[in-house]
CSV table of C-alpha atoms in Angstrom, one decimal:
chain,number,residue,atom,x,y,z
A,1,MET,CA,-10.1,-17.9,12.3
A,2,PRO,CA,-10.3,-14.1,11.8
A,3,THR,CA,-10.2,-11.9,14.9
A,4,SER,CA,-13.4,-10.0,15.8
A,5,LYS,CA,-12.3,-6.4,15.3
A,6,PRO,CA,-12.6,-5.4,11.6
A,7,LEU,CA,-9.7,-4.1,9.6
A,8,ILE,CA,-10.3,-1.1,7.3
A,9,LEU,CA,-8.7,-1.8,3.9
A,10,LEU,CA,-8.2,1.2,1.5
A,11,GLY,CA,-8.5,-0.2,-2.0
A,12,ALA,CA,-8.7,-3.8,-3.2
A,13,GLY,CA,-6.6,-3.2,-6.3
A,14,VAL,CA,-7.8,-3.7,-9.9
A,15,SER,CA,-6.5,-7.2,-10.6
A,16,ALA,CA,-7.3,-10.5,-9.0
A,17,ALA,CA,-4.2,-11.9,-10.7
A,18,TYR,CA,-1.9,-9.7,-8.6
A,19,CYS,CA,-4.0,-8.8,-5.5
A,20,GLU,CA,-6.2,-11.7,-4.6
A,21,PHE,CA,-3.5,-13.6,-2.7
A,22,THR,CA,-2.7,-10.6,-0.5
A,23,LEU,CA,-6.3,-9.8,0.2
A,24,GLY,CA,-7.1,-13.5,0.9
A,25,GLN,CA,-4.3,-13.8,3.5
A,26,ILE,CA,-5.4,-10.6,5.2
A,27,ALA,CA,-9.1,-11.7,5.3
A,28,ALA,CA,-8.1,-15.1,6.7
A,29,ALA,CA,-6.9,-13.3,9.9
A,30,HIS,CA,-9.0,-10.2,10.2
A,31,PRO,CA,-12.6,-9.3,9.0
A,32,VAL,CA,-12.0,-6.8,6.1
A,33,VAL,CA,-14.1,-3.7,5.6
A,34,LEU,CA,-13.2,-2.4,2.2
A,35,VAL,CA,-13.2,1.3,1.4
A,36,ASP,CA,-13.2,1.8,-2.4
A,37,THR,CA,-15.3,3.3,-5.2
A,38,HIS,CA,-16.6,-0.2,-5.8
A,39,ALA,CA,-15.9,-3.7,-4.6
A,40,PRO,CA,-14.5,-5.9,-7.5
A,41,GLN,CA,-16.3,-9.2,-8.0
A,42,TRP,CA,-13.2,-11.2,-7.2
A,43,ALA,CA,-12.7,-9.3,-3.9
A,44,ARG,CA,-16.3,-9.7,-2.5
A,45,PRO,CA,-15.7,-13.2,-0.9
A,46,TYR,CA,-13.0,-11.7,1.3
A,47,VAL,CA,-14.9,-8.6,2.4
A,48,VAL,CA,-17.5,-8.4,5.2
A,49,ARG,CA,-18.6,-4.9,4.3
A,50,HIS,CA,-18.0,-2.3,1.6
A,51,LEU,CA,-17.9,1.4,2.3
A,52,THR,CA,-18.1,3.6,-0.8
A,53,ALA,CA,-15.5,6.2,-1.1
A,54,ASP,CA,-12.5,7.1,-3.3
A,55,PRO,CA,-9.4,6.4,-1.2
A,56,ALA,CA,-7.5,9.0,-3.2
A,57,ASP,CA,-9.8,11.6,-1.7
A,58,ASN,CA,-8.4,12.1,1.8
A,59,VAL,CA,-11.2,14.1,3.2
A,60,ALA,CA,-14.1,12.0,1.9
A,61,THR,CA,-12.4,8.7,2.9
A,62,ALA,CA,-11.6,10.0,6.4
A,63,SER,CA,-15.2,11.1,6.9
A,64,VAL,CA,-16.6,7.7,5.8
A,65,VAL,CA,-14.3,5.7,8.0
A,66,ARG,CA,-14.9,8.1,11.0
A,67,ASN,CA,-18.6,7.6,10.6
A,68,TYR,CA,-18.2,3.9,10.5
A,69,ALA,CA,-15.9,3.9,13.5
A,70,ALA,CA,-18.5,5.8,15.5
A,71,LYS,CA,-20.7,2.7,15.5
A,72,HIS,CA,-18.2,-0.1,15.2
A,73,GLU,CA,-14.9,-0.8,17.1
A,74,LEU,CA,-12.1,-1.0,14.6
A,75,GLY,CA,-8.9,-3.1,14.8
A,76,GLY,CA,-6.9,-1.0,12.4
A,77,VAL,CA,-6.4,0.6,9.0
A,78,LEU,CA,-4.3,-0.8,6.1
A,79,THR,CA,-3.6,-0.4,2.4
A,80,TYR,CA,-1.2,-2.2,0.0
A,81,ILE,CA,-1.7,0.5,-2.7
A,82,GLU,CA,0.9,3.2,-2.7
A,83,ARG,CA,-1.2,6.2,-3.6
A,84,TYR,CA,-3.5,5.5,-0.6
A,85,LEU,CA,-0.7,5.3,2.0
A,86,VAL,CA,-0.8,8.8,3.4
A,87,THR,CA,-4.6,8.7,3.5
A,88,ALA,CA,-4.5,5.4,5.5
A,89,THR,CA,-1.9,6.8,7.9
A,90,ARG,CA,-3.8,10.0,8.5
A,91,ILE,CA,-6.9,7.9,9.4
A,92,THR,CA,-4.9,5.8,11.9
A,93,GLN,CA,-3.7,9.0,13.6
A,94,LEU,CA,-7.2,10.4,13.6
A,95,LEU,CA,-8.6,7.3,15.2
A,96,GLN,CA,-5.5,6.6,17.4
A,97,LEU,CA,-4.9,3.2,15.8
A,98,PRO,CA,-1.5,1.5,15.3
A,99,GLY,CA,0.6,2.8,12.4
A,100,ALA,CA,3.8,4.5,11.3
A,101,PRO,CA,4.1,8.3,11.5
A,102,VAL,CA,2.6,10.1,8.6
A,103,GLU,CA,5.9,11.9,8.0
A,104,ALA,CA,7.6,8.6,7.3
A,105,LEU,CA,4.9,7.6,4.8
A,106,ALA,CA,5.0,11.0,3.1
A,107,ALA,CA,8.8,10.7,2.7
A,108,CYS,CA,8.5,7.3,1.0
A,109,SER,CA,5.9,8.8,-1.3
A,110,ASP,CA,8.3,11.4,-2.7
A,111,ARG,CA,11.6,10.1,-4.1
A,112,ALA,CA,13.4,13.5,-3.8
A,113,THR,CA,12.3,13.9,-0.2
A,114,LEU,CA,13.3,10.2,0.5
A,115,ARG,CA,16.8,10.7,-1.0
A,116,ARG,CA,17.4,13.9,0.9
A,117,LEU,CA,16.6,12.1,4.2
A,118,LEU,CA,18.7,9.1,3.3
A,119,THR,CA,21.6,11.3,2.3
A,120,GLN,CA,21.4,13.1,5.6
A,121,HIS,CA,21.8,9.7,7.4
A,122,THR,CA,24.6,8.6,5.1
A,123,VAL,CA,22.6,5.8,3.5
A,124,PRO,CA,24.5,4.7,0.3
A,125,LEU,CA,22.5,5.8,-2.8
A,126,PRO,CA,23.1,6.3,-6.5
A,127,ARG,CA,24.0,9.9,-7.4
A,128,TRP,CA,20.8,11.8,-8.2
A,129,ALA,CA,19.2,15.1,-9.0
A,130,GLU,CA,15.7,16.5,-9.2
A,131,ALA,CA,14.6,18.0,-12.5
A,132,CYS,CA,11.5,20.1,-13.3
A,133,ASP,CA,11.5,19.7,-17.1
A,134,ALA,CA,13.2,17.9,-19.9
A,135,GLN,CA,15.9,20.6,-20.3
A,136,SER,CA,17.0,20.4,-16.6
A,137,ALA,CA,16.8,16.6,-16.8
A,138,ALA,CA,19.3,16.7,-19.7
A,139,ALA,CA,21.6,19.1,-17.8
A,140,HIS,CA,21.6,16.9,-14.8
A,141,ALA,CA,22.2,13.8,-16.9
A,142,ASP,CA,25.2,15.5,-18.5
A,143,VAL,CA,26.8,16.0,-15.1
A,144,LEU,CA,26.0,12.5,-13.8
A,145,GLY,CA,27.2,10.8,-17.0
A,146,TYR,CA,25.4,8.3,-19.1
A,147,PRO,CA,23.5,6.1,-18.9
A,148,VAL,CA,21.0,7.5,-16.4
A,149,ILE,CA,17.6,6.5,-15.1
A,150,LEU,CA,14.6,8.9,-15.1
A,151,LYS,CA,11.8,8.1,-12.5
A,152,PRO,CA,8.7,9.8,-11.5
A,153,LEU,CA,8.8,11.4,-8.0
A,154,THR,CA,5.8,9.3,-6.9
A,155,GLY,CA,4.4,5.9,-7.9
A,156,THR,CA,6.1,2.7,-8.7
A,157,ALA,CA,9.6,2.4,-9.9
A,158,SER,CA,8.3,0.2,-12.8
A,159,SER,CA,7.8,3.4,-14.8
A,160,ALA,CA,11.6,4.2,-14.8
A,161,ILE,CA,13.2,4.8,-18.2
A,162,GLN,CA,16.9,4.6,-19.1
A,163,ALA,CA,18.5,7.3,-21.2
A,164,ARG,CA,21.9,6.6,-22.8
A,165,SER,CA,22.5,10.0,-24.3
A,166,ARG,CA,21.3,13.6,-24.1
A,167,GLU,CA,19.1,13.0,-27.1
A,168,GLU,CA,17.3,10.2,-25.3
A,169,VAL,CA,16.6,12.2,-22.2
A,170,SER,CA,13.7,14.2,-23.7
A,171,ALA,CA,11.8,11.1,-24.8
A,172,ALA,CA,12.5,9.4,-21.5
A,173,TYR,CA,11.2,12.4,-19.6
A,174,ASP,CA,8.0,12.5,-21.7
A,175,ARG,CA,7.3,8.8,-21.2
A,176,VAL,CA,7.8,9.0,-17.4
A,177,ILE,CA,5.5,12.0,-17.1
A,178,ARG,CA,2.8,10.3,-19.3
A,179,HIS,CA,3.0,7.2,-17.2
A,180,ALA,CA,2.6,9.1,-14.0
A,181,GLU,CA,-0.4,11.0,-15.4
A,182,ARG,CA,-2.1,7.8,-16.5
A,183,GLY,CA,-1.7,6.6,-12.9
A,184,ARG,CA,-3.4,9.7,-11.6
A,185,LEU,CA,-0.2,10.8,-9.9
A,186,SER,CA,0.6,14.5,-9.4
A,187,THR,CA,4.1,15.3,-10.8
A,188,SER,CA,4.1,19.0,-11.5
A,189,GLY,CA,6.5,18.0,-14.3
A,190,ARG,CA,9.2,16.9,-11.7
A,191,VAL,CA,11.3,13.7,-12.2
A,192,LEU,CA,14.3,12.1,-10.6
A,193,VAL,CA,17.5,11.6,-12.6
A,194,GLU,CA,20.0,9.2,-11.2
A,195,ASP,CA,23.0,7.0,-12.0
A,196,ASP,CA,22.2,3.8,-13.8
A,197,LEU,CA,24.3,1.5,-11.6
A,198,ASP,CA,25.6,-1.9,-12.6
A,199,GLY,CA,24.7,-4.9,-10.5
A,200,PRO,CA,21.9,-7.2,-9.6
A,201,ASP,CA,18.5,-5.8,-8.5
A,202,ILE,CA,17.3,-7.0,-5.1
A,203,CYS,CA,14.8,-6.0,-2.5
A,204,ALA,CA,14.8,-6.6,1.3
A,205,GLU,CA,11.3,-7.5,2.4
A,206,THR,CA,11.5,-5.8,5.8
A,207,VAL,CA,9.2,-5.9,8.8
A,208,VAL,CA,9.4,-3.2,11.5
A,209,LEU,CA,7.9,-4.4,14.8
A,210,ASP,CA,6.5,-2.3,17.7
A,211,GLY,CA,9.5,-1.0,19.6
A,212,GLY,CA,11.7,-0.6,16.5
A,213,ASP,CA,12.8,-4.2,16.0
A,214,ILE,CA,13.8,-4.5,12.3
A,215,ARG,CA,13.6,-7.9,10.6
A,216,ILE,CA,14.5,-8.9,7.1
A,217,ALA,CA,12.0,-11.6,6.3
A,218,ALA,CA,13.2,-12.4,2.8
A,219,ILE,CA,15.4,-11.2,-0.1
A,220,THR,CA,13.8,-10.8,-3.5
A,221,ARG,CA,16.1,-11.0,-6.5
A,222,THR,CA,14.8,-9.5,-9.7
A,223,THR,CA,15.7,-10.1,-13.3
A,224,VAL,CA,14.9,-7.1,-15.5
A,225,GLY,CA,14.3,-6.9,-19.3
A,226,PRO,CA,16.1,-4.8,-21.9
A,227,PRO,CA,16.4,-1.0,-21.7
A,228,PRO,CA,15.0,1.5,-21.9
A,229,ALA,CA,12.0,0.4,-19.7
A,230,ARG,CA,13.6,-2.7,-18.2
A,231,GLN,CA,10.5,-4.1,-16.7
A,232,ALA,CA,10.7,-7.0,-14.2
A,233,LEU,CA,10.9,-10.3,-16.0
A,234,ARG,CA,11.3,-12.5,-12.9
A,235,HIS,CA,11.4,-12.3,-9.2
A,236,CYS,CA,12.9,-15.1,-7.1
A,237,VAL,CA,12.9,-15.7,-3.3
A,238,TYR,CA,15.1,-18.3,-1.7
A,239,ALA,CA,14.8,-19.2,2.0
A,240,HIS,CA,18.6,-19.6,2.3
A,241,ASP,CA,19.7,-16.6,0.4
A,242,GLY,CA,23.1,-15.6,1.7
A,243,LEU,CA,22.2,-11.9,1.8
A,244,LEU,CA,19.9,-12.6,4.7
A,245,HIS,CA,22.9,-12.8,6.9
A,246,ASN,CA,25.1,-10.2,5.2
A,247,PRO,CA,26.1,-7.6,7.8
A,248,VAL,CA,26.6,-4.8,5.3
A,249,LEU,CA,23.1,-5.2,3.8
A,250,ARG,CA,21.5,-5.5,7.2
A,251,HIS,CA,23.3,-2.2,8.3
A,252,VAL,CA,22.0,-0.5,5.1
A,253,VAL,CA,18.5,-1.7,5.8
A,254,THR,CA,18.6,-0.6,9.4
A,255,ARG,CA,19.9,2.9,8.6
A,256,THR,CA,17.3,3.3,5.9
A,257,VAL,CA,14.4,2.4,8.3
A,258,ARG,CA,15.7,4.8,10.9
A,259,ALA,CA,16.4,7.6,8.5
A,260,ILE,CA,12.8,7.8,7.4
A,261,GLY,CA,11.4,7.3,10.9
A,262,PHE,CA,9.4,4.3,10.0
A,263,THR,CA,8.3,2.6,13.2
A,264,LEU,CA,5.7,0.0,12.4
A,265,GLY,CA,4.7,-2.1,9.3
A,266,VAL,CA,6.1,-3.7,6.2
A,267,LEU,CA,8.7,-2.2,3.9
A,268,HIS,CA,10.0,-3.1,0.4
A,269,ILE,CA,13.5,-1.7,0.2
A,270,GLY,CA,15.0,-1.8,-3.3
A,271,MET,CA,18.7,-1.9,-3.9
A,272,LYS,CA,21.5,-2.4,-6.5
A,273,LEU,CA,24.3,-4.7,-5.5
A,274,THR,CA,27.3,-2.9,-6.8
A,275,THR,CA,30.9,-3.8,-6.5
A,276,ARG,CA,31.1,-1.1,-3.8
A,277,GLY,CA,28.2,-2.6,-1.8
A,278,PRO,CA,24.4,-2.1,-1.8
A,279,ARG,CA,22.9,1.1,-2.9
A,280,VAL,CA,19.3,1.9,-2.0
A,281,THR,CA,17.2,2.8,-5.1
A,282,ASP,CA,13.6,2.8,-3.7
A,283,VAL,CA,11.6,2.3,-0.5
A,284,SER,CA,8.0,1.3,-0.7
A,285,ALA,CA,6.2,1.6,2.6
A,286,HIS,CA,3.7,-1.2,1.8
A,287,LEU,CA,3.5,-4.8,0.9
A,288,ALA,CA,5.5,-5.6,-2.3
A,289,ASP,CA,3.6,-5.8,-5.6
A,290,ASP,CA,4.2,-8.4,-8.3
A,291,LEU,CA,3.2,-11.5,-6.2
A,292,ILE,CA,6.3,-11.1,-4.1
A,293,PRO,CA,4.3,-11.9,-0.9
A,294,LEU,CA,3.2,-15.1,-2.5
A,295,LEU,CA,6.8,-16.0,-3.3
A,296,VAL,CA,7.9,-15.3,0.3
A,297,LYS,CA,5.1,-17.5,1.6
A,298,ARG,CA,5.8,-20.3,-0.7
A,299,ALA,CA,9.6,-20.2,-0.1
A,300,THR,CA,9.8,-19.4,3.6
A,301,GLY,CA,6.3,-19.9,5.1
A,302,ILE,CA,6.3,-16.3,6.3
A,303,ASP,CA,3.0,-14.6,5.7
A,304,LEU,CA,3.8,-10.9,4.9
A,305,PRO,CA,0.1,-9.9,4.3
A,306,ARG,CA,-0.9,-11.3,7.6
A,307,ALA,CA,2.1,-9.7,9.3
A,308,ALA,CA,1.1,-6.3,7.9
A,309,ALA,CA,-2.5,-6.8,9.0
A,310,ASP,CA,-1.4,-8.0,12.5
A,311,LEU,CA,0.8,-5.0,13.0
A,312,ALA,CA,-2.0,-2.7,11.8
A,313,THR,CA,-4.3,-4.1,14.5
A,314,GLY,CA,-1.7,-4.1,17.2
A,315,CYS,CA,-1.1,-7.9,17.2
A,316,PRO,CA,2.4,-9.3,17.2
A,317,PRO,CA,3.1,-11.1,13.9
A,318,ASP,CA,4.5,-14.6,13.5
A,319,LEU,CA,7.7,-14.2,11.4
A,320,SER,CA,9.1,-17.7,12.1
A,321,PRO,CA,10.1,-19.4,8.8
A,322,SER,CA,8.5,-22.8,8.3
A,323,ARG,CA,9.7,-23.7,4.8
A,324,GLN,CA,13.1,-23.9,3.3
A,325,ARG,CA,12.9,-23.7,-0.5
A,326,ALA,CA,12.7,-21.3,-3.4
A,327,ALA,CA,9.8,-19.7,-5.3
A,328,ALA,CA,9.9,-17.6,-8.4
A,329,VAL,CA,7.5,-15.8,-10.8
A,330,ASN,CA,8.1,-15.1,-14.5
A,331,PHE,CA,6.1,-12.5,-16.5
A,332,ALA,CA,5.5,-13.0,-20.2
A,333,TYR,CA,5.5,-9.8,-22.3
A,334,PRO,CA,4.4,-9.4,-25.9
A,335,ALA,CA,7.1,-9.6,-28.6
A,336,SER,CA,5.1,-7.3,-30.9
A,337,THR,CA,2.8,-4.3,-30.5
A,338,GLY,CA,-0.8,-4.5,-31.5
A,339,ARG,CA,-4.1,-6.2,-30.9
A,340,ILE,CA,-4.3,-9.7,-29.4
A,341,GLU,CA,-6.1,-12.0,-31.8
A,342,HIS,CA,-5.3,-15.2,-29.9
A,343,LEU,CA,-3.9,-16.1,-26.5
A,344,GLU,CA,-3.8,-19.5,-25.0
A,345,VAL,CA,-1.9,-21.2,-22.2
A,346,ALA,CA,-1.7,-25.0,-22.7
A,347,SER,CA,-3.6,-26.9,-20.1
A,348,GLU,CA,-0.6,-29.1,-19.3
A,349,ALA,CA,1.4,-26.1,-18.2
A,350,ALA,CA,-0.3,-26.1,-14.8
A,351,ARG,CA,0.3,-29.8,-14.4
A,352,GLN,CA,4.1,-29.5,-14.8
A,353,PRO,CA,6.1,-30.6,-11.7
A,354,LEU,CA,6.8,-27.8,-9.3
A,355,VAL,CA,4.4,-25.3,-11.1
A,356,ASP,CA,2.3,-23.5,-8.5
A,357,ARG,CA,0.1,-21.5,-10.8
A,358,VAL,CA,-0.2,-20.3,-14.4
A,359,VAL,CA,-2.3,-17.2,-15.0
A,360,PRO,CA,-3.2,-15.5,-18.3
A,361,THR,CA,-3.5,-11.7,-17.7
A,362,GLN,CA,-4.8,-10.6,-21.1
A,363,LYS,CA,-7.8,-11.3,-23.3
A,364,THR,CA,-8.3,-11.3,-27.0
A,365,GLY,CA,-9.1,-7.9,-28.4
A,366,GLN,CA,-6.7,-6.1,-26.0
A,367,GLU,CA,-4.1,-3.7,-27.3
A,368,VAL,CA,-0.6,-4.3,-26.0
A,369,VAL,CA,2.9,-2.8,-26.4
A,370,ALA,CA,6.0,-4.9,-27.0
A,371,THR,CA,9.2,-4.9,-25.0
A,372,PRO,CA,11.3,-2.9,-24.4
A,373,TYR,CA,8.5,-0.3,-24.0
A,374,ALA,CA,6.0,-2.7,-22.4
A,375,GLU,CA,4.6,-1.9,-19.0
A,376,VAL,CA,3.0,-4.0,-16.3
A,377,ASP,CA,-0.5,-3.7,-18.0
A,378,ASP,CA,0.9,-5.2,-21.2
A,379,ARG,CA,1.9,-8.6,-19.6
A,380,LEU,CA,0.3,-11.6,-21.3
A,381,ALA,CA,0.6,-14.1,-18.4
A,382,HIS,CA,2.7,-15.2,-15.5
A,383,TRP,CA,3.7,-18.5,-13.9
A,384,VAL,CA,4.9,-19.2,-10.4
A,385,VAL,CA,7.1,-22.2,-9.7
A,386,LEU,CA,8.8,-23.8,-6.7
A,387,GLY,CA,12.2,-25.5,-6.3
A,388,ALA,CA,14.8,-26.7,-3.8
A,389,ASP,CA,16.8,-23.6,-4.7
A,390,ALA,CA,16.9,-20.6,-7.0
A,391,ALA,CA,18.6,-22.5,-9.8
A,392,GLY,CA,15.9,-25.1,-9.8
A,393,CYS,CA,13.2,-22.4,-10.1
A,394,HIS,CA,15.0,-20.7,-13.0
A,395,ALA,CA,15.4,-24.0,-14.8
A,396,THR,CA,11.6,-24.6,-14.6
A,397,LEU,CA,10.8,-21.1,-15.6
A,398,ASP,CA,13.0,-21.4,-18.7
A,399,ARG,CA,10.8,-24.3,-19.9
A,400,MET,CA,7.4,-22.6,-19.4
A,401,PRO,CA,7.2,-20.2,-22.4
A,402,ARG,CA,6.6,-23.1,-24.7
A,403,HIS,CA,3.2,-23.6,-23.2
A,404,LEU,CA,2.1,-20.0,-24.2
A,405,THR,CA,0.8,-19.2,-27.7
A,406,VAL,CA,-0.1,-15.7,-28.8
A,407,ALA,CA,-1.0,-14.0,-32.1
A,408,ILE,CA,-0.9,-10.2,-32.3
A,409,THR,CA,-2.0,-8.0,-35.2
A,410,ALA,CA,0.3,-5.1,-35.7
A,411,PRO,CA,-1.2,-1.6,-35.5
A,412,LEU,CA,-1.6,0.5,-38.6
A,413,VAL,CA,0.4,3.4,-37.0
A,414,SER,CA,3.8,3.3,-35.3
A,415,SER,CA,3.8,2.6,-31.6
A,416,GLN,CA,6.8,4.9,-30.9
A,417,SER,CA,4.4,7.7,-29.8
A,418,VAL,CA,2.8,5.4,-27.2
């Protein structure tokens, strides 16, 4: 049963397909008071009260929460949406509630600041440079050597674009800036240019307990699509992943946490596994996106959303694994750009052995962009599967696309300007 003190949650997220599991797990443990411009229909069953404010507005949100706290005892403040992290942390400090230092959250919210901190603490990174326009980005890329990756300084790494030559840098720069602006992120035209390292993509789902105890709850292995956008195609979590006990990886995670001064909460630490060891590529100071908390729960039994909520309310979380299997998610992207005329997932898909869920994420009439330029919002559907190990999950995922049928009408104009 939920504890009595309510938890302030900044933002529910726009999509039930990706956010409902996380919100549901939090609400199962703590009464949730949602602060958002509106309460989505899907989120209302999990919310005991809705306070109207835009969490992107620090001053207005702090005022609304402070007024509520004057009449109600609060347990804590939490968000799983990146652009609201600093607001949430400032409110925890204002109300003297549990939370990480605002400086740590601010560092994670700016990739250049983060890399400077990690460099100072000798955390292994790709070589990188900060660029203020397309010309300086090309100059830095020439020095680093091709291919390179361009990323916005704020926001998710899913908007990263590869450039394989000086000629491709300008287009990559423009796409990164447009993506950031669509997400209402302030860039001032600045981007990060870094080495495009070879090796598997992984993330350490990390929990930092009160007192500085650092736990790696799970390892997420990600399969990415073709360049230049290289969106995530699959994530897989295996309870017995050998990297959980790798001393080099654990050392890198520990140095990363301490370098940014993160003292309490859940982190999603992205890395490339190179032949010279892991290299940190991103640090998200919030619960992972893309249904990764669901995979961790299905594979290990560890409830990361609840752990984040418990830490935010000053409660010790239960991080004991209770399952020993694997779980994976696959995202279906459109093969062509245009308007969706028909989209159907066969009913027998959800009845397949070891299939946990099958979720369409588009409707007819929607405009979508094909890979390799597709983004998260272009995904057609996803399916989550279980298995005894990672190989079993991948085998099941390989069979799932046959259950999806889609018809897309090509646009009248080229999509290359999208």
